[in-house]
Short mmCIF file of C-alpha atoms and ligand atoms in Angstrom, two decimals:
data_model
loop_
_atom_site.label_atom_id
_atom_site.label_comp_id
_atom_site.label_asym_id
_atom_site.label_seq_id
_atom_site.Cartn_x
_atom_site.Cartn_y
_atom_site.Cartn_z
CA MET A 1 7.45 -35.96 -8.83
CA ALA A 2 4.48 -34.00 -10.26
CA ASP A 3 5.32 -31.08 -12.59
CA PRO A 4 4.64 -28.02 -10.15
CA LEU A 5 4.50 -25.77 -13.28
CA ALA A 6 1.83 -28.53 -15.01
CA SER A 7 -1.19 -26.88 -16.38
CA THR A 8 -3.96 -26.96 -13.75
CA PRO A 9 -7.39 -25.52 -14.03
CA PHE A 10 -6.62 -23.01 -11.18
CA ARG A 11 -3.37 -21.84 -13.31
CA THR A 12 -5.49 -21.32 -16.08
CA THR A 13 -7.99 -19.20 -14.08
CA LEU A 14 -4.98 -17.18 -12.81
CA ARG A 15 -3.64 -16.79 -16.21
CA THR A 16 -6.84 -15.49 -17.94
CA THR A 17 -7.49 -13.11 -15.08
CA LYS A 18 -7.36 -9.72 -16.81
CA VAL A 19 -4.87 -7.13 -15.24
CA LEU A 20 -3.72 -3.71 -16.01
CA GLN A 21 -6.37 -3.24 -18.42
CA GLY A 22 -6.52 0.38 -19.77
CA PRO A 23 -7.09 3.22 -20.51
CA PHE A 24 -4.91 4.79 -17.61
CA HIS A 25 -4.56 8.31 -16.21
CA PRO A 26 -1.35 9.72 -17.45
CA LEU A 27 1.41 10.00 -14.84
CA SER A 28 3.65 13.12 -15.20
CA ILE A 29 7.02 13.01 -13.76
CA THR A 30 8.18 16.00 -15.30
CA ASN A 31 6.78 18.23 -12.80
CA LEU A 32 6.87 16.23 -9.55
CA PRO A 33 6.03 18.14 -6.51
CA SER A 34 8.54 19.10 -4.13
CA THR A 35 7.81 16.52 -1.28
CA PRO A 36 6.59 13.03 -1.22
CA GLN A 37 3.38 14.40 0.86
CA SER A 38 2.44 16.92 -1.77
CA ALA A 39 3.04 14.21 -4.65
CA PHE A 40 0.80 11.81 -2.76
CA LYS A 41 -1.93 14.39 -2.22
CA THR A 42 -1.82 15.15 -6.04
CA TRP A 43 -2.34 11.41 -6.89
CA TYR A 44 -4.82 10.66 -4.15
CA GLN A 45 -6.84 13.29 -5.77
CA GLU A 46 -6.50 11.51 -9.18
CA ALA A 47 -7.28 8.35 -7.47
CA LEU A 48 -10.73 9.91 -6.16
CA ASP A 49 -11.35 11.72 -9.63
CA SER A 50 -10.74 8.02 -11.16
CA ASP A 51 -13.37 6.56 -8.67
CA VAL A 52 -10.87 4.22 -7.15
CA ARG A 53 -12.70 2.42 -4.06
CA GLU A 54 -10.94 2.91 -0.89
CA PRO A 55 -8.12 4.65 -2.25
CA HIS A 56 -6.73 5.33 1.54
CA ALA A 57 -6.77 1.58 2.22
CA MET A 58 -2.87 0.58 2.34
CA THR A 59 -0.67 -2.56 3.28
CA LEU A 60 1.39 -1.74 6.13
CA SER A 61 4.65 -4.10 6.22
CA THR A 62 6.57 -4.67 9.28
CA VAL A 63 9.04 -7.32 10.51
CA ASP A 64 8.91 -9.48 13.23
CA THR A 65 11.45 -10.57 16.03
CA SER A 66 12.41 -13.27 13.67
CA GLY A 67 13.02 -11.14 10.70
CA TYR A 68 9.88 -12.40 8.97
CA PRO A 69 7.93 -9.57 7.14
CA ASP A 70 4.31 -9.11 7.98
CA GLY A 71 1.56 -7.47 6.38
CA ARG A 72 -1.95 -6.03 6.83
CA VAL A 73 -4.37 -3.47 5.32
CA LEU A 74 -4.97 -0.28 7.56
CA ILE A 75 -6.68 2.95 6.76
CA LEU A 76 -4.63 6.01 6.04
CA LYS A 77 -5.95 8.47 8.66
CA ASN A 78 -3.71 11.81 8.01
CA LEU A 79 -0.62 13.00 6.12
CA ASP A 80 1.48 16.06 7.07
CA SER A 81 4.88 17.01 7.39
CA ARG A 82 5.59 14.38 9.72
CA GLY A 83 4.63 11.80 7.46
CA TRP A 84 1.46 9.24 6.81
CA HIS A 85 -0.44 8.49 9.99
CA PHE A 86 -2.43 5.38 10.83
CA ALA A 87 -4.07 3.98 14.07
CA ILE A 88 -3.07 0.88 15.57
CA LYS A 89 -3.24 -0.94 18.96
CA ALA A 90 -0.10 -0.83 20.84
CA ASP A 91 -0.45 -4.56 22.03
CA SER A 92 -1.36 -5.80 18.70
CA PRO A 93 1.11 -7.81 16.80
CA LYS A 94 1.88 -5.05 14.50
CA GLY A 95 2.34 -2.59 17.28
CA GLN A 96 4.71 -4.91 18.94
CA GLN A 97 6.59 -5.64 15.74
CA LEU A 98 6.80 -1.65 15.23
CA ALA A 99 8.00 -1.22 19.04
CA ASN A 100 10.81 -3.76 18.40
CA ASN A 101 11.67 -2.56 14.77
CA PRO A 102 10.30 0.75 13.70
CA ARG A 103 11.09 0.27 10.01
CA CYS A 104 8.04 -0.16 7.97
CA ALA A 105 6.60 0.31 4.60
CA LEU A 106 3.40 1.28 3.18
CA THR A 107 1.86 0.21 -0.12
CA PHE A 108 -1.30 1.53 -1.91
CA TYR A 109 -2.71 -0.13 -4.79
CA TRP A 110 -5.30 1.75 -6.80
CA PRO A 111 -6.66 -0.39 -9.56
CA GLY A 112 -8.28 1.04 -12.47
CA MET A 113 -5.13 3.69 -12.43
CA ALA A 114 -2.58 0.67 -12.69
CA ARG A 115 -0.86 2.73 -10.06
CA GLN A 116 0.90 1.51 -6.54
CA ILE A 117 2.49 3.96 -4.18
CA ARG A 118 5.08 2.85 -1.96
CA VAL A 119 6.26 4.56 1.21
CA ARG A 120 9.08 3.47 3.41
CA GLY A 121 10.64 4.58 6.59
CA ASP A 122 10.81 4.62 10.25
CA CYS A 123 7.67 4.40 12.15
CA GLY A 124 7.01 6.71 15.09
CA VAL A 125 4.38 5.80 17.66
CA SER A 126 2.04 8.81 19.08
CA ALA A 127 -1.01 8.83 21.15
CA GLY A 128 -4.19 10.22 19.66
C1 FMN B 1 -10.21 -2.35 4.67
C2 FMN B 1 -9.75 -2.58 5.91
C3 FMN B 1 -9.03 -1.65 6.91
C4 FMN B 1 -8.37 -1.78 8.01
N1 FMN B 1 -7.97 -0.51 8.75
C5 FMN B 1 -7.47 -1.06 9.75
C6 FMN B 1 -7.01 0.08 10.73
O1 FMN B 1 -7.09 1.37 10.30
N2 FMN B 1 -6.29 -0.30 11.92
C7 FMN B 1 -6.14 -1.52 12.61
O2 FMN B 1 -5.30 -1.63 13.42
N3 FMN B 1 -6.66 -2.49 11.61
C8 FMN B 1 -7.18 -2.15 10.54
N4 FMN B 1 -7.79 -3.27 9.81
C9 FMN B 1 -7.52 -4.73 10.29
C10 FMN B 1 -6.03 -4.97 10.00
O3 FMN B 1 -5.96 -5.62 8.74
C11 FMN B 1 -5.40 -6.33 10.94
O4 FMN B 1 -6.38 -7.38 10.39
C12 FMN B 1 -5.64 -6.33 12.38
O5 FMN B 1 -5.41 -4.84 12.45
C13 FMN B 1 -4.60 -7.16 12.86
O6 FMN B 1 -3.39 -6.90 12.42
P1 FMN B 1 -2.01 -7.43 13.42
O7 FMN B 1 -2.32 -8.86 13.70
O8 FMN B 1 -1.02 -7.40 12.30
O9 FMN B 1 -1.76 -6.35 14.41
C14 FMN B 1 -8.49 -3.33 8.75
C15 FMN B 1 -8.77 -4.38 7.69
C16 FMN B 1 -9.40 -4.00 6.36
C17 FMN B 1 -9.59 -5.13 5.50
#
């Protein structure tokens, strides 16, 4: 059987692709804001100031009825005391998954800052 770890041109391509190339914007955790929302807003402004492209794009992770995770990119539409807001169709796969199981996660990745933001919780559905 072929060695799955044997070197291939694509493996070499992957291992020579650059990642986490600094310099990075320093992250201060000594003066963390009092709420996740205010922390996110501070970091979002830093992403804008660092010219991160599409910093409001995020991966929404859900779970299907078989327990398999699913994920796709969405755009963040709002952030308030209730949480992070996004717009989806109720009859879409993600809408059906959330109706069945509201547990979800959001992941933002901001290249150039070497920063990811992870949010987990229960998803509530509202019109508008
Ligand atoms: C940059 C980007 C932004 C997107 N924004 C949204 C969005 O705000 N709402 C949405 O329903 N789908 C959005 N999509 C499409 C979703 O990623 C996804 O393909 C689609 O909603 C179907 O997902 P589902 O089959 O899991 O329901 C976006 C895709 C990309 C690449």
